[in-house]
């Protein structure tokens, strides 16, 4: 049987009232998309690709506000974002390109206040951020399991460090603006590193709109 090929810029499905309920087409930038509409014409779901090749799915409510997005970027990072009734993103879960997972929670103004991430080597980190998006406190575990708490100033600079060394020795250290220790309760024991993996927090913000 000979196959028939139909070529067009867009296809539309309409209901008995003539309302568009689904559209398959190309955007102004020739990016393909599929959108699903409610009886009032509002887009409730849209799946598509952008010009970079990233794929994204957006789901909206009856008011036309996007309440959830799922995206996969060309670098391999992915994200799931959930929004409130005002369309503000309040929670994001993502994977960085190297596979590090990150969870971010935001307040109603859209600023991230809480970030939990796991580095590629398996070290978890909890980060609390201020209204400017600066991390002010980080609690984490080093690769060998040693806990470390870091307190940072408004510029994101480390000022206080408290934790346990690999052998279980407690460490408390105050640091000046230049990063030099000004006082330490144990200046003979190295404190383990527990910073999040580079790029792990940025994975939370990965959203693909099509």
GROMACS .gro file of C-alpha atoms in nm:
model
  210
    1UNK     CA    1   0.000   0.000   0.000
    2UNK     CA    2   0.130   0.339  -0.096
    3UNK     CA    3   0.184   0.572   0.197
    4UNK     CA    4   0.034   0.919   0.184
    5UNK     CA    5   0.233   1.208   0.324
    6UNK     CA    6   0.054   1.530   0.420
    7UNK     CA    7   0.270   1.839   0.462
    8UNK     CA    8   0.159   2.154   0.639
    9UNK     CA    9   0.277   2.422   0.880
   10UNK     CA   10   0.009   2.335   1.137
   11UNK     CA   11  -0.282   2.102   1.212
   12UNK     CA   12  -0.575   2.190   1.435
   13UNK     CA   13  -0.839   1.969   1.598
   14UNK     CA   14  -1.174   2.133   1.676
   15UNK     CA   15  -1.477   2.020   1.875
   16UNK     CA   16  -1.842   2.028   1.769
   17UNK     CA   17  -1.857   2.400   1.853
   18UNK     CA   18  -1.557   2.480   1.636
   19UNK     CA   19  -1.326   2.545   1.932
   20UNK     CA   20  -0.963   2.451   1.885
   21UNK     CA   21  -0.882   2.168   2.127
   22UNK     CA   22  -0.538   2.067   1.999
   23UNK     CA   23  -0.275   2.219   1.771
   24UNK     CA   24   0.030   2.058   1.613
   25UNK     CA   25   0.258   2.299   1.438
   26UNK     CA   26   0.571   2.507   1.417
   27UNK     CA   27   0.641   2.824   1.611
   28UNK     CA   28   0.776   3.149   1.468
   29UNK     CA   29   1.127   3.009   1.507
   30UNK     CA   30   1.026   2.681   1.333
   31UNK     CA   31   1.033   2.490   1.662
   32UNK     CA   32   0.777   2.206   1.666
   33UNK     CA   33   0.510   2.191   1.937
   34UNK     CA   34   0.191   2.015   2.039
   35UNK     CA   35  -0.060   2.209   2.250
   36UNK     CA   36  -0.382   2.093   2.415
   37UNK     CA   37  -0.662   2.345   2.483
   38UNK     CA   38  -0.968   2.351   2.707
   39UNK     CA   39  -1.314   2.446   2.570
   40UNK     CA   40  -1.244   2.815   2.644
   41UNK     CA   41  -0.931   2.812   2.429
   42UNK     CA   42  -0.676   2.820   2.710
   43UNK     CA   43  -0.363   2.612   2.660
   44UNK     CA   44  -0.356   2.349   2.935
   45UNK     CA   45  -0.057   2.148   2.816
   46UNK     CA   46   0.221   2.216   2.567
   47UNK     CA   47   0.506   1.995   2.457
   48UNK     CA   48   0.777   2.109   2.222
   49UNK     CA   49   1.138   2.157   2.125
   50UNK     CA   50   1.324   2.488   2.121
   51UNK     CA   51   1.585   2.597   1.867
   52UNK     CA   52   1.865   2.432   2.068
   53UNK     CA   53   1.691   2.096   2.063
   54UNK     CA   54   1.592   2.103   2.431
   55UNK     CA   55   1.258   1.936   2.505
   56UNK     CA   56   0.999   2.074   2.742
   57UNK     CA   57   0.650   2.003   2.874
   58UNK     CA   58   0.441   2.274   3.042
   59UNK     CA   59   0.107   2.215   3.217
   60UNK     CA   60  -0.130   2.502   3.299
   61UNK     CA   61  -0.441   2.544   3.512
   62UNK     CA   62  -0.786   2.677   3.421
   63UNK     CA   63  -0.662   3.034   3.475
   64UNK     CA   64  -0.385   2.993   3.218
   65UNK     CA   65  -0.108   2.985   3.480
   66UNK     CA   66   0.176   2.738   3.424
   67UNK     CA   67   0.176   2.507   3.727
   68UNK     CA   68   0.432   2.245   3.626
   69UNK     CA   69   0.718   2.214   3.378
   70UNK     CA   70   0.937   1.923   3.282
   71UNK     CA   71   1.249   1.989   3.076
   72UNK     CA   72   1.551   1.818   2.930
   73UNK     CA   73   1.837   2.043   2.817
   74UNK     CA   74   2.086   1.963   2.542
   75UNK     CA   75   2.366   1.916   2.798
   76UNK     CA   76   2.173   1.628   2.958
   77UNK     CA   77   2.051   1.818   3.264
   78UNK     CA   78   1.683   1.780   3.348
   79UNK     CA   79   1.434   1.950   3.578
   80UNK     CA   80   1.085   1.937   3.720
   81UNK     CA   81   0.936   2.265   3.844
   82UNK     CA   82   0.609   2.317   4.032
   83UNK     CA   83   0.429   2.651   4.054
   84UNK     CA   84   0.156   2.801   4.272
   85UNK     CA   85  -0.179   2.945   4.161
   86UNK     CA   86  -0.008   3.274   4.073
   87UNK     CA   87   0.232   3.103   3.835
   88UNK     CA   88   0.531   3.147   4.067
   89UNK     CA   89   0.769   2.851   4.077
   90UNK     CA   90   0.783   2.723   4.436
   91UNK     CA   91   0.968   2.392   4.405
   92UNK     CA   92   1.229   2.259   4.163
   93UNK     CA   93   1.389   1.920   4.136
   94UNK     CA   94   1.669   1.864   3.890
   95UNK     CA   95   1.967   1.665   3.779
   96UNK     CA   96   2.287   1.832   3.663
   97UNK     CA   97   2.455   1.714   3.345
   98UNK     CA   98   2.683   1.482   3.545
   99UNK     CA   99   2.387   1.337   3.735
  100UNK     CA  100   2.397   1.525   4.068
  101UNK     CA  101   2.039   1.568   4.204
  102UNK     CA  102   1.923   1.897   4.357
  103UNK     CA  103   1.600   2.004   4.529
  104UNK     CA  104   1.517   2.374   4.564
  105UNK     CA  105   1.227   2.539   4.751
  106UNK     CA  106   1.124   2.901   4.697
  107UNK     CA  107   0.900   3.152   4.870
  108UNK     CA  108   0.609   3.326   4.699
  109UNK     CA  109   0.830   3.596   4.543
  110UNK     CA  110   1.019   3.332   4.347
  111UNK     CA  111   1.348   3.355   4.536
  112UNK     CA  112   1.522   3.028   4.625
  113UNK     CA  113   1.558   2.987   5.002
  114UNK     CA  114   1.637   2.617   5.044
  115UNK     CA  115   1.858   2.392   4.834
  116UNK     CA  116   1.939   2.029   4.902
  117UNK     CA  117   2.190   1.862   4.672
  118UNK     CA  118   2.393   1.544   4.649
  119UNK     CA  119   2.734   1.568   4.485
  120UNK     CA  120   2.843   1.315   4.226
  121UNK     CA  121   3.054   1.131   4.484
  122UNK     CA  122   2.747   1.099   4.710
  123UNK     CA  123   2.806   1.386   4.957
  124UNK     CA  124   2.478   1.559   5.057
  125UNK     CA  125   2.460   1.936   5.120
  126UNK     CA  126   2.179   2.152   5.261
  127UNK     CA  127   2.192   2.521   5.170
  128UNK     CA  128   1.985   2.812   5.306
  129UNK     CA  129   1.976   3.128   5.095
  130UNK     CA  130   1.875   3.490   5.157
  131UNK     CA  131   1.650   3.714   4.949
  132UNK     CA  132   1.938   3.790   4.711
  133UNK     CA  133   1.993   3.422   4.635
  134UNK     CA  134   2.317   3.412   4.834
  135UNK     CA  135   2.388   3.098   5.036
  136UNK     CA  136   2.416   3.199   5.404
  137UNK     CA  137   2.441   2.856   5.565
  138UNK     CA  138   2.555   2.516   5.435
  139UNK     CA  139   2.533   2.188   5.621
  140UNK     CA  140   2.688   1.887   5.456
  141UNK     CA  141   2.873   1.562   5.479
  142UNK     CA  142   3.217   1.507   5.334
  143UNK     CA  143   3.288   1.200   5.122
  144UNK     CA  144   3.407   1.007   5.430
  145UNK     CA  145   3.091   1.108   5.623
  146UNK     CA  146   3.228   1.392   5.840
  147UNK     CA  147   2.964   1.664   5.908
  148UNK     CA  148   3.049   2.029   5.840
  149UNK     CA  149   2.845   2.347   5.903
  150UNK     CA  150   2.949   2.665   5.720
  151UNK     CA  151   2.809   3.014   5.790
  152UNK     CA  152   2.860   3.280   5.521
  153UNK     CA  153   2.819   3.658   5.505
  154UNK     CA  154   2.605   3.853   5.256
  155UNK     CA  155   2.880   3.829   4.994
  156UNK     CA  156   2.880   3.450   5.020
  157UNK     CA  157   3.217   3.445   5.198
  158UNK     CA  158   3.287   3.184   5.467
  159UNK     CA  159   3.306   3.338   5.817
  160UNK     CA  160   3.238   3.050   6.059
  161UNK     CA  161   3.310   2.680   6.020
  162UNK     CA  162   3.216   2.403   6.258
  163UNK     CA  163   3.246   2.031   6.206
  164UNK     CA  164   3.412   1.703   6.278
  165UNK     CA  165   3.737   1.586   6.124
  166UNK     CA  166   3.770   1.238   5.976
  167UNK     CA  167   3.894   1.101   6.310
  168UNK     CA  168   3.599   1.252   6.498
  169UNK     CA  169   3.786   1.551   6.643
  170UNK     CA  170   3.553   1.857   6.676
  171UNK     CA  171   3.665   2.174   6.497
  172UNK     CA  172   3.540   2.534   6.532
  173UNK     CA  173   3.698   2.810   6.326
  174UNK     CA  174   3.635   3.181   6.266
  175UNK     CA  175   3.749   3.326   5.934
  176UNK     CA  176   3.812   3.689   5.830
  177UNK     CA  177   3.709   3.854   5.502
  178UNK     CA  178   4.033   3.745   5.338
  179UNK     CA  179   3.962   3.380   5.416
  180UNK     CA  180   4.231   3.356   5.682
  181UNK     CA  181   4.146   3.188   6.017
  182UNK     CA  182   4.129   3.439   6.304
  183UNK     CA  183   4.059   3.183   6.575
  184UNK     CA  184   4.033   2.806   6.581
  185UNK     CA  185   3.948   2.558   6.854
  186UNK     CA  186   4.158   2.301   6.672
  187UNK     CA  187   4.420   2.435   6.435
  188UNK     CA  188   4.597   2.103   6.397
  189UNK     CA  189   4.312   1.910   6.234
  190UNK     CA  190   4.205   1.964   5.875
  191UNK     CA  191   3.831   2.015   5.825
  192UNK     CA  192   3.685   1.802   5.543
  193UNK     CA  193   3.540   1.966   5.236
  194UNK     CA  194   3.164   1.942   5.186
  195UNK     CA  195   3.082   2.203   4.923
  196UNK     CA  196   2.820   2.104   4.664
  197UNK     CA  197   2.946   1.983   4.329
  198UNK     CA  198   2.992   2.254   4.070
  199UNK     CA  199   2.672   2.293   3.869
  200UNK     CA  200   2.453   2.094   4.109
  201UNK     CA  201   2.254   2.396   4.225
  202UNK     CA  202   2.218   2.532   3.872
  203UNK     CA  203   2.042   2.215   3.768
  204UNK     CA  204   1.742   2.322   3.974
  205UNK     CA  205   1.690   2.626   3.761
  206UNK     CA  206   1.691   2.434   3.435
  207UNK     CA  207   1.353   2.486   3.273
  208UNK     CA  208   1.272   2.427   2.911
  209UNK     CA  209   1.002   2.640   2.761
  210UNK     CA  210   0.878   2.560   2.412
   0.00000   0.00000   0.00000
